[in-house]
Amino acid sequence: MAQSQVSAQKSVRRLIALASALGFAVIGMIWTAVEMDIRQEQAFAQRTASQTAQNYARLFDEHIRQAINETDNTIKFIRQDYLRGGGAFDLQAWVTNQYSFKELALQFTIIGADGRMETTTTAGATPRVDLSDREHFRVHLDADQDTLFISKPVLGRASGRWSIQLTRRISDADGTFRGVIVASLDPYYLSRFYETIDLGRGGGIAVVGRDRVVRAMAGLTRQALGSRYEGEEALSRALTDGLVVEMGENQERGRATAYRAINDWPLIVAVRVDDTDARQRRIATAAQMRLIATGLTVGVLGVILLGIAYWRRFGSALAALTRSKAAARAATSELALTLNNMAQGILMVDGNGHVAVVNQNALDLLGLPATFTRQGFPLEVLLLHERATGESIVMDEQGGAPPDPDHLAVREHVRGNTVLEICTRHLSGGGFVQTYTDITERKRFETALRDARDVAEKASQVRTAFLATMSHEIRTPLNGIIGMSSILETTELSAQQRGHLKTIHECGEALLDIVNDVLDYAKLDSGAIQLEQTAVDVRGLATSVREMLGPRAHEKKLSFDVVIADDVPASIETDGTRIRQVLINLVANAVKFTLTGGIILSVGSRTLAGGRQGLRFSIIDSGIGLAEGSHVHLFKEFSQVDASITRRFGGTGLGLAICKRIVDAMGGEIGVESTLGKGSVFWFDVPAPEAKAVAQPAERAARTRLPNHLSVLLVEDNAVNQQVATLLLTAMGHTVTVADHGQVALDLAGRQAFDVILMDMHMPVMDGVRTAQALRAGTGPNAHTAIIGLTANAFASDRQACLDAGMDDFLAKPVTRAKLEAVVARHSSAPAPAEQVDQGGVDLSVRNSLFDAIGPEVGQRLVGTFVDEARRLLADIRTAADKGDVTALEGLLHQIKGAAANLGHVGIVGLTSVAPAELAQPAAAVQFVGRMEAYLAAEERALHRAA
């Protein structure tokens, strides 16, 4: 028994020993299998990365060699034709017609033997640029071999861009040095191409010279361009061996860098393939497998210790290991499939008509079966499949595009509910490349944008209609306020009453300015205002602004000067109305915000962007100024520097926004320079080419002498507007007949002839447009009588509606006496009264009309200001006459003449019509000054009598 027991024990021990040996053997096998599997995965990843890096290096080697060979051949052909053609050689035309790599080459240049540039393909380059210090010139000057030189990246003096210079020597038949031909290659072109290649998140491509200097690389920056490449040892080996592959170690296994020397040229292509995400996944998988192996080891040891009963658990662990390995292989397969796919589908056909490349995305988008995944099958097989399925994506052997390598053909194709964008480019060696992009969502977005644009346009139309209605509703009561206040000014009033009346009138005008600002901004915002290019007298334009706003400045005891540089043209081609609008707005602001000192309107010539001729208008004031940091809000809509400005000075905050819109529309720029408490300089630049035609002077002539005793038919439905217009017309000496609407007007016009018809646009029963059309269509006594439209709307469409209906003119409410006098005078056929001129040379009818419009007190202050300003200008005239400065005399005479015309002083207008050259004579100047002093003295005597 004991022997049996011993034998059994021995058997057990042998069994345990055998089981232990088997267990340890299994443990060894497990770890061996795990480590071998991990190493195989790493080796596979390294082989794949190495092969990929070598393939890409070979591809880019061929691409760069082809580009350099093509460019070198081009240089040789240019040199040949240049030597043959001599001075008649056209480099730009030659390159345009002959060179294929136009995106790669920035320019071609010929440098003469003296080192100066003779010609270049860069438009606008400075001629005869000195390039004698450039390395690519010196290397050919000092050596007589005909070799191609490839430079480091340099900043081109002609092109202004970084480039790599490919150069060859130009020599005569006898070997005499004639110069150098330069082809400037764009390193960023190669970089952009390299960036389209997916080499993994840690991958990259670089082109390096034998001098270790970077010529191009993916993600090229200015700092990297021209820097030294870090892998100098590998570059040196590549120059010796032709191809060197460096593999990553340890944590960087799976990364491969291939260095390939480009035959015949001193360049090396470095391609790094490194997908860090895949490497991390491999490391994680290896750790998982080692963890599983550790668990199995523990299990096997447990089986050894616990006996044979635990072998099944070991089998389960082994099965689990098998499943884990299968899962790892499946994950590896999925990873390879993911890396092989791209966002776009790609199909490449070689010159033999065989499909060289097709990815899975292309198969999906084209609806091809899996049998087409193999490469190298004839394109005709794919075309037969398309014809059988009724598709027309690839279409034909040319890819559905003309065989032009420089042309990228783009078309769209609808396949079911999918919209494909198909881009086709032909290869220079035959065949083509086609990409397929799913643009279904982009098309839906474009449709949504079009719908949103339509909604916005409808909203803009609603807004325009609303503004027209509000303009009518606001201007109608304003017409009564301003009209009645202007009528009351002609009656006998006490000083207190006249002050109250002045306040009413000024408030009405201020409200009208606000309404006009809002409407002007609405027109600019909707694009309703168009620019009109005409010949404009610059000096007359500036003078007219001073004449308009000078009285306002003088009321605040501010000086107002106009300074125009000598180099400013007399006449420019621009929209004078819009420039005047901006000037009036800026000068009015300067007057408003200036309490002491004065304002200067300065005009000078300026060269704008692109070499355009322009003018700078500057408005300089000594006003309250602006705080630093507040400038940014000035030109925004409904914006002022702070709320206290609005409370103190008023305004809508739209004036400067309107100015900016106008200047921007004219292609100019507006800005401001200011210091708080020290004043401001508002300026704007506008294009201002010199006009071919002579502009009409911008001065305002004497007021037209008005006809009186006219028979006027007033067609107006509003009682207040009837009363205002009737009182104004009666005060002007006319007879007024009132009609409440168009039907009554037609009845009256059929029985009586009128000299002028004033027609409101919006009336009950029959509006102004239908009434005017009926009058023009009839044969009554007023079929040809002047019809003047009246409306509270201020849009250009309203004016056009008046003219289209047969009206002769258009008058926007509120109606003032001055506007009414002007429009009636323009269209009345009645004779005008004779001009009345007093002994002092003043047209009394013009002077009296002016005083009626602005009030006697304001008129007398205006005359006094004119006398003072004229005496100051006389002193300047004496100085200019002594110097013989005809240009200065012309401007001074122009200023006096314009102001005198506004005051009705026909004597001074006639006196200042003298030729500036004649006034430069001493005797003529003395006589002119004497006569001017006589006129001014007469004005002063009249002022003393009135006081």
PDB file of N, CA, C and O in Angstrom, residues 58-77 98-108 148-150 164-168 183-187 189-191 193-194 207 216 262-265 267 269 428:
ATOM      1  N   ARG A  58       9.035  59.066 -53.475  1.00  0.00           N
ATOM      2  CA  ARG A  58       9.241  58.845 -54.919  1.00  0.00           C
ATOM      3  C   ARG A  58       8.277  59.713 -55.751  1.00  0.00           C
ATOM      4  O   ARG A  58       8.660  60.301 -56.747  1.00  0.00           O
ATOM      5  N   LEU A  59       7.012  59.794 -55.272  1.00  0.00           N
ATOM      6  CA  LEU A  59       6.018  60.599 -55.997  1.00  0.00           C
ATOM      7  C   LEU A  59       6.406  62.075 -56.015  1.00  0.00           C
ATOM      8  O   LEU A  59       6.386  62.724 -57.060  1.00  0.00           O
ATOM      9  N   PHE A  60       6.793  62.600 -54.845  1.00  0.00           N
ATOM     10  CA  PHE A  60       7.143  64.021 -54.784  1.00  0.00           C
ATOM     11  C   PHE A  60       8.467  64.299 -55.484  1.00  0.00           C
ATOM     12  O   PHE A  60       8.684  65.393 -56.025  1.00  0.00           O
ATOM     13  N   ASP A  61       9.370  63.297 -55.463  1.00  0.00           N
ATOM     14  CA  ASP A  61      10.617  63.419 -56.231  1.00  0.00           C
ATOM     15  C   ASP A  61      10.290  63.644 -57.704  1.00  0.00           C
ATOM     16  O   ASP A  61      10.815  64.555 -58.360  1.00  0.00           O
ATOM     17  N   GLU A  62       9.394  62.801 -58.236  1.00  0.00           N
ATOM     18  CA  GLU A  62       9.024  62.918 -59.645  1.00  0.00           C
ATOM     19  C   GLU A  62       8.325  64.256 -59.915  1.00  0.00           C
ATOM     20  O   GLU A  62       8.576  64.901 -60.935  1.00  0.00           O
ATOM     21  N   HIS A  63       7.451  64.646 -58.999  1.00  0.00           N
ATOM     22  CA  HIS A  63       6.709  65.910 -59.179  1.00  0.00           C
ATOM     23  C   HIS A  63       7.661  67.108 -59.219  1.00  0.00           C
ATOM     24  O   HIS A  63       7.558  67.996 -60.081  1.00  0.00           O
ATOM     25  N   ILE A  64       8.604  67.150 -58.275  1.00  0.00           N
ATOM     26  CA  ILE A  64       9.531  68.289 -58.211  1.00  0.00           C
ATOM     27  C   ILE A  64      10.467  68.269 -59.416  1.00  0.00           C
ATOM     28  O   ILE A  64      10.735  69.296 -60.049  1.00  0.00           O
ATOM     29  N   ARG A  65      10.982  67.016 -59.771  1.00  0.00           N
ATOM     30  CA  ARG A  65      11.895  66.943 -60.911  1.00  0.00           C
ATOM     31  C   ARG A  65      11.195  67.396 -62.194  1.00  0.00           C
ATOM     32  O   ARG A  65      11.766  68.116 -63.020  1.00  0.00           O
ATOM     33  N   GLN A  66       9.929  66.982 -62.344  1.00  0.00           N
ATOM     34  CA  GLN A  66       9.185  67.385 -63.551  1.00  0.00           C
ATOM     35  C   GLN A  66       9.011  68.905 -63.607  1.00  0.00           C
ATOM     36  O   GLN A  66       9.178  69.526 -64.643  1.00  0.00           O
ATOM     37  N   ALA A  67       8.662  69.504 -62.432  1.00  0.00           N
ATOM     38  CA  ALA A  67       8.461  70.961 -62.403  1.00  0.00           C
ATOM     39  C   ALA A  67       9.755  71.700 -62.706  1.00  0.00           C
ATOM     40  O   ALA A  67       9.775  72.684 -63.458  1.00  0.00           O
ATOM     41  N   ILE A  68      10.888  71.200 -62.103  1.00  0.00           N
ATOM     42  CA  ILE A  68      12.173  71.883 -62.322  1.00  0.00           C
ATOM     43  C   ILE A  68      12.616  71.702 -63.766  1.00  0.00           C
ATOM     44  O   ILE A  68      13.103  72.642 -64.417  1.00  0.00           O
ATOM     45  N   ASN A  69      12.478  70.463 -64.304  1.00  0.00           N
ATOM     46  CA  ASN A  69      12.868  70.225 -65.704  1.00  0.00           C
ATOM     47  C   ASN A  69      12.051  71.110 -66.638  1.00  0.00           C
ATOM     48  O   ASN A  69      12.584  71.699 -67.595  1.00  0.00           O
ATOM     49  N   GLU A  70      10.743  71.166 -66.403  1.00  0.00           N
ATOM     50  CA  GLU A  70       9.897  72.003 -67.267  1.00  0.00           C
ATOM     51  C   GLU A  70      10.338  73.466 -67.191  1.00  0.00           C
ATOM     52  O   GLU A  70      10.432  74.160 -68.200  1.00  0.00           O
ATOM     53  N   THR A  71      10.590  73.924 -65.936  1.00  0.00           N
ATOM     54  CA  THR A  71      11.004  75.324 -65.771  1.00  0.00           C
ATOM     55  C   THR A  71      12.377  75.562 -66.385  1.00  0.00           C
ATOM     56  O   THR A  71      12.628  76.590 -67.033  1.00  0.00           O
ATOM     57  N   ASP A  72      13.302  74.584 -66.207  1.00  0.00           N
ATOM     58  CA  ASP A  72      14.646  74.732 -66.787  1.00  0.00           C
ATOM     59  C   ASP A  72      14.570  74.776 -68.314  1.00  0.00           C
ATOM     60  O   ASP A  72      15.239  75.586 -68.962  1.00  0.00           O
ATOM     61  N   ASN A  73      13.750  73.875 -68.898  1.00  0.00           N
ATOM     62  CA  ASN A  73      13.587  73.906 -70.362  1.00  0.00           C
ATOM     63  C   ASN A  73      13.011  75.240 -70.806  1.00  0.00           C
ATOM     64  O   ASN A  73      13.392  75.791 -71.839  1.00  0.00           O
ATOM     65  N   THR A  74      12.052  75.736 -70.014  1.00  0.00           N
ATOM     66  CA  THR A  74      11.475  77.046 -70.344  1.00  0.00           C
ATOM     67  C   THR A  74      12.547  78.125 -70.318  1.00  0.00           C
ATOM     68  O   THR A  74      12.603  79.012 -71.188  1.00  0.00           O
ATOM     69  N   ILE A  75      13.413  78.094 -69.295  1.00  0.00           N
ATOM     70  CA  ILE A  75      14.513  79.075 -69.215  1.00  0.00           C
ATOM     71  C   ILE A  75      15.393  78.984 -70.453  1.00  0.00           C
ATOM     72  O   ILE A  75      15.780  79.997 -71.054  1.00  0.00           O
ATOM     73  N   LYS A  76      15.693  77.747 -70.862  1.00  0.00           N
ATOM     74  CA  LYS A  76      16.550  77.580 -72.051  1.00  0.00           C
ATOM     75  C   LYS A  76      15.880  78.120 -73.305  1.00  0.00           C
ATOM     76  O   LYS A  76      16.504  78.794 -74.133  1.00  0.00           O
ATOM     77  N   PHE A  77      14.579  77.820 -73.453  1.00  0.00           N
ATOM     78  CA  PHE A  77      13.864  78.329 -74.635  1.00  0.00           C
ATOM     79  C   PHE A  77      13.791  79.857 -74.610  1.00  0.00           C
ATOM     80  O   PHE A  77      13.925  80.516 -75.644  1.00  0.00           O
ATOM     81  N   GLN A  98       3.624  79.750 -73.580  1.00  0.00           N
ATOM     82  CA  GLN A  98       4.461  78.566 -73.619  1.00  0.00           C
ATOM     83  C   GLN A  98       4.567  77.833 -72.291  1.00  0.00           C
ATOM     84  O   GLN A  98       4.740  76.617 -72.262  1.00  0.00           O
ATOM     85  N   TYR A  99       4.477  78.522 -71.176  1.00  0.00           N
ATOM     86  CA  TYR A  99       4.798  77.902 -69.880  1.00  0.00           C
ATOM     87  C   TYR A  99       3.571  77.216 -69.295  1.00  0.00           C
ATOM     88  O   TYR A  99       2.490  77.805 -69.272  1.00  0.00           O
ATOM     89  N   SER A 100       3.748  75.991 -68.791  1.00  0.00           N
ATOM     90  CA  SER A 100       2.616  75.195 -68.303  1.00  0.00           C
ATOM     91  C   SER A 100       2.391  75.328 -66.807  1.00  0.00           C
ATOM     92  O   SER A 100       1.275  75.281 -66.337  1.00  0.00           O
ATOM     93  N   PHE A 101       3.483  75.474 -66.019  1.00  0.00           N
ATOM     94  CA  PHE A 101       3.365  75.489 -64.556  1.00  0.00           C
ATOM     95  C   PHE A 101       3.156  76.921 -64.070  1.00  0.00           C
ATOM     96  O   PHE A 101       3.939  77.467 -63.304  1.00  0.00           O
ATOM     97  N   LYS A 102       2.057  77.548 -64.492  1.00  0.00           N
ATOM     98  CA  LYS A 102       1.841  78.969 -64.185  1.00  0.00           C
ATOM     99  C   LYS A 102       1.584  79.192 -62.698  1.00  0.00           C
ATOM    100  O   LYS A 102       1.886  80.260 -62.169  1.00  0.00           O
ATOM    101  N   GLU A 103       0.970  78.222 -62.027  1.00  0.00           N
ATOM    102  CA  GLU A 103       0.713  78.410 -60.596  1.00  0.00           C
ATOM    103  C   GLU A 103       1.995  78.286 -59.788  1.00  0.00           C
ATOM    104  O   GLU A 103       2.101  78.828 -58.695  1.00  0.00           O
ATOM    105  N   LEU A 104       3.001  77.551 -60.295  1.00  0.00           N
ATOM    106  CA  LEU A 104       4.246  77.354 -59.573  1.00  0.00           C
ATOM    107  C   LEU A 104       5.168  78.567 -59.718  1.00  0.00           C
ATOM    108  O   LEU A 104       5.801  78.971 -58.754  1.00  0.00           O
ATOM    109  N   ALA A 105       5.235  79.141 -60.900  1.00  0.00           N
ATOM    110  CA  ALA A 105       6.173  80.243 -61.152  1.00  0.00           C
ATOM    111  C   ALA A 105       5.505  81.576 -60.873  1.00  0.00           C
ATOM    112  O   ALA A 105       4.462  81.879 -61.419  1.00  0.00           O
ATOM    113  N   LEU A 106       6.109  82.355 -59.969  1.00  0.00           N
ATOM    114  CA  LEU A 106       5.594  83.697 -59.682  1.00  0.00           C
ATOM    115  C   LEU A 106       5.905  84.653 -60.825  1.00  0.00           C
ATOM    116  O   LEU A 106       5.070  85.471 -61.197  1.00  0.00           O
ATOM    117  N   GLN A 107       7.119  84.528 -61.383  1.00  0.00           N
ATOM    118  CA  GLN A 107       7.505  85.454 -62.443  1.00  0.00           C
ATOM    119  C   GLN A 107       8.731  84.896 -63.173  1.00  0.00           C
ATOM    120  O   GLN A 107       9.437  84.018 -62.663  1.00  0.00           O
ATOM    121  N   PHE A 108       8.990  85.417 -64.369  1.00  0.00           N
ATOM    122  CA  PHE A 108      10.223  85.219 -65.099  1.00  0.00           C
ATOM    123  C   PHE A 108      10.872  86.588 -65.287  1.00  0.00           C
ATOM    124  O   PHE A 108      10.170  87.577 -65.562  1.00  0.00           O
ATOM    125  N   LEU A 148      22.314  75.135 -64.195  1.00  0.00           N
ATOM    126  CA  LEU A 148      21.109  75.669 -63.529  1.00  0.00           C
ATOM    127  C   LEU A 148      21.430  75.858 -62.050  1.00  0.00           C
ATOM    128  O   LEU A 148      21.882  74.935 -61.375  1.00  0.00           O
ATOM    129  N   PHE A 149      21.183  77.046 -61.555  1.00  0.00           N
ATOM    130  CA  PHE A 149      21.412  77.368 -60.142  1.00  0.00           C
ATOM    131  C   PHE A 149      20.061  77.484 -59.432  1.00  0.00           C
ATOM    132  O   PHE A 149      19.155  78.143 -59.925  1.00  0.00           O
ATOM    133  N   ILE A 150      19.957  76.798 -58.280  1.00  0.00           N
ATOM    134  CA  ILE A 150      18.720  76.860 -57.467  1.00  0.00           C
ATOM    135  C   ILE A 150      19.073  77.569 -56.170  1.00  0.00           C
ATOM    136  O   ILE A 150      19.875  77.073 -55.386  1.00  0.00           O
ATOM    137  N   ILE A 164      11.853  80.954 -54.774  1.00  0.00           N
ATOM    138  CA  ILE A 164      13.097  80.207 -55.012  1.00  0.00           C
ATOM    139  C   ILE A 164      13.504  80.499 -56.460  1.00  0.00           C
ATOM    140  O   ILE A 164      12.712  80.294 -57.385  1.00  0.00           O
ATOM    141  N   GLN A 165      14.736  80.958 -56.642  1.00  0.00           N
ATOM    142  CA  GLN A 165      15.178  81.414 -57.963  1.00  0.00           C
ATOM    143  C   GLN A 165      15.886  80.283 -58.701  1.00  0.00           C
ATOM    144  O   GLN A 165      16.832  79.674 -58.175  1.00  0.00           O
ATOM    145  N   LEU A 166      15.435  79.956 -59.919  1.00  0.00           N
ATOM    146  CA  LEU A 166      16.108  79.049 -60.839  1.00  0.00           C
ATOM    147  C   LEU A 166      16.706  79.904 -61.937  1.00  0.00           C
ATOM    148  O   LEU A 166      15.966  80.619 -62.627  1.00  0.00           O
ATOM    149  N   THR A 167      18.031  79.855 -62.106  1.00  0.00           N
ATOM    150  CA  THR A 167      18.692  80.800 -63.011  1.00  0.00           C
ATOM    151  C   THR A 167      19.680  80.074 -63.916  1.00  0.00           C
ATOM    152  O   THR A 167      20.237  79.023 -63.562  1.00  0.00           O
ATOM    153  N   ARG A 168      19.868  80.638 -65.092  1.00  0.00           N
ATOM    154  CA  ARG A 168      20.917  80.203 -66.036  1.00  0.00           C
ATOM    155  C   ARG A 168      21.585  81.433 -66.637  1.00  0.00           C
ATOM    156  O   ARG A 168      20.967  82.496 -66.754  1.00  0.00           O
ATOM    157  N   ALA A 183      13.816  82.329 -63.102  1.00  0.00           N
ATOM    158  CA  ALA A 183      12.431  81.848 -62.908  1.00  0.00           C
ATOM    159  C   ALA A 183      12.193  81.781 -61.407  1.00  0.00           C
ATOM    160  O   ALA A 183      12.870  81.059 -60.699  1.00  0.00           O
ATOM    161  N   SER A 184      11.239  82.568 -60.914  1.00  0.00           N
ATOM    162  CA  SER A 184      10.939  82.639 -59.479  1.00  0.00           C
ATOM    163  C   SER A 184       9.796  81.678 -59.159  1.00  0.00           C
ATOM    164  O   SER A 184       8.674  81.885 -59.601  1.00  0.00           O
ATOM    165  N   LEU A 185      10.131  80.609 -58.412  1.00  0.00           N
ATOM    166  CA  LEU A 185       9.121  79.612 -58.052  1.00  0.00           C
ATOM    167  C   LEU A 185       8.507  79.940 -56.702  1.00  0.00           C
ATOM    168  O   LEU A 185       9.190  80.425 -55.794  1.00  0.00           O
ATOM    169  N   ASP A 186       7.239  79.651 -56.594  1.00  0.00           N
ATOM    170  CA  ASP A 186       6.469  79.963 -55.378  1.00  0.00           C
ATOM    171  C   ASP A 186       6.566  78.787 -54.396  1.00  0.00           C
ATOM    172  O   ASP A 186       5.987  77.729 -54.623  1.00  0.00           O
ATOM    173  N   PRO A 187       7.295  78.947 -53.285  1.00  0.00           N
ATOM    174  CA  PRO A 187       7.395  77.826 -52.319  1.00  0.00           C
ATOM    175  C   PRO A 187       6.045  77.513 -51.691  1.00  0.00           C
ATOM    176  O   PRO A 187       5.798  76.392 -51.267  1.00  0.00           O
ATOM    177  N   TYR A 189       3.222  77.436 -53.209  1.00  0.00           N
ATOM    178  CA  TYR A 189       2.434  76.582 -54.102  1.00  0.00           C
ATOM    179  C   TYR A 189       2.663  75.111 -53.750  1.00  0.00           C
ATOM    180  O   TYR A 189       1.719  74.325 -53.608  1.00  0.00           O
ATOM    181  N   LEU A 190       3.977  74.733 -53.589  1.00  0.00           N
ATOM    182  CA  LEU A 190       4.268  73.360 -53.199  1.00  0.00           C
ATOM    183  C   LEU A 190       3.703  73.065 -51.814  1.00  0.00           C
ATOM    184  O   LEU A 190       3.169  71.975 -51.561  1.00  0.00           O
ATOM    185  N   SER A 191       3.802  74.034 -50.908  1.00  0.00           N
ATOM    186  CA  SER A 191       3.303  73.810 -49.543  1.00  0.00           C
ATOM    187  C   SER A 191       1.807  73.547 -49.542  1.00  0.00           C
ATOM    188  O   SER A 191       1.316  72.664 -48.843  1.00  0.00           O
ATOM    189  N   PHE A 193       0.079  72.310 -51.927  1.00  0.00           N
ATOM    190  CA  PHE A 193      -0.145  70.976 -52.490  1.00  0.00           C
ATOM    191  C   PHE A 193       0.135  69.903 -51.437  1.00  0.00           C
ATOM    192  O   PHE A 193      -0.629  68.951 -51.279  1.00  0.00           O
ATOM    193  N   TYR A 194       1.227  70.066 -50.679  1.00  0.00           N
ATOM    194  CA  TYR A 194       1.587  69.073 -49.675  1.00  0.00           C
ATOM    195  C   TYR A 194       0.548  69.006 -48.561  1.00  0.00           C
ATOM    196  O   TYR A 194       0.328  67.944 -47.966  1.00  0.00           O
ATOM    197  N   VAL A 207      10.822  69.990 -48.551  1.00  0.00           N
ATOM    198  CA  VAL A 207      11.818  69.988 -49.631  1.00  0.00           C
ATOM    199  C   VAL A 207      13.001  70.802 -49.131  1.00  0.00           C
ATOM    200  O   VAL A 207      12.850  71.979 -48.775  1.00  0.00           O
ATOM    201  N   ALA A 216      10.521  74.307 -49.144  1.00  0.00           N
ATOM    202  CA  ALA A 216       9.047  74.235 -49.060  1.00  0.00           C
ATOM    203  C   ALA A 216       8.702  73.129 -48.085  1.00  0.00           C
ATOM    204  O   ALA A 216       9.480  72.191 -47.878  1.00  0.00           O
ATOM    205  N   ILE A 262      16.956  64.078 -54.924  1.00  0.00           N
ATOM    206  CA  ILE A 262      16.426  64.260 -56.283  1.00  0.00           C
ATOM    207  C   ILE A 262      17.597  64.250 -57.257  1.00  0.00           C
ATOM    208  O   ILE A 262      18.509  65.096 -57.173  1.00  0.00           O
ATOM    209  N   ASN A 263      17.551  63.264 -58.149  1.00  0.00           N
ATOM    210  CA  ASN A 263      18.644  63.138 -59.115  1.00  0.00           C
ATOM    211  C   ASN A 263      18.788  64.409 -59.948  1.00  0.00           C
ATOM    212  O   ASN A 263      17.798  65.032 -60.335  1.00  0.00           O
ATOM    213  N   ASP A 264      20.020  64.754 -60.220  1.00  0.00           N
ATOM    214  CA  ASP A 264      20.386  65.882 -61.094  1.00  0.00           C
ATOM    215  C   ASP A 264      20.200  67.241 -60.419  1.00  0.00           C
ATOM    216  O   ASP A 264      20.618  68.253 -60.971  1.00  0.00           O
ATOM    217  N   TRP A 265      19.531  67.277 -59.272  1.00  0.00           N
ATOM    218  CA  TRP A 265      19.272  68.591 -58.657  1.00  0.00           C
ATOM    219  C   TRP A 265      19.663  68.530 -57.184  1.00  0.00           C
ATOM    220  O   TRP A 265      19.453  67.515 -56.525  1.00  0.00           O
ATOM    221  N   LEU A 267      18.539  68.873 -54.329  1.00  0.00           N
ATOM    222  CA  LEU A 267      17.384  68.931 -53.447  1.00  0.00           C
ATOM    223  C   LEU A 267      17.104  67.546 -52.857  1.00  0.00           C
ATOM    224  O   LEU A 267      17.435  66.520 -53.462  1.00  0.00           O
ATOM    225  N   VAL A 269      13.903  65.366 -50.777  1.00  0.00           N
ATOM    226  CA  VAL A 269      12.514  65.322 -50.319  1.00  0.00           C
ATOM    227  C   VAL A 269      12.472  64.523 -49.016  1.00  0.00           C
ATOM    228  O   VAL A 269      12.967  63.394 -48.968  1.00  0.00           O
ATOM    229  N   SER A 428      -1.257  65.897 -67.564  1.00  0.00           N
ATOM    230  CA  SER A 428      -0.458  66.263 -68.742  1.00  0.00           C
ATOM    231  C   SER A 428      -0.006  65.034 -69.521  1.00  0.00           C
ATOM    232  O   SER A 428       0.203  65.102 -70.733  1.00  0.00           O
TER     233      SER A 428
END
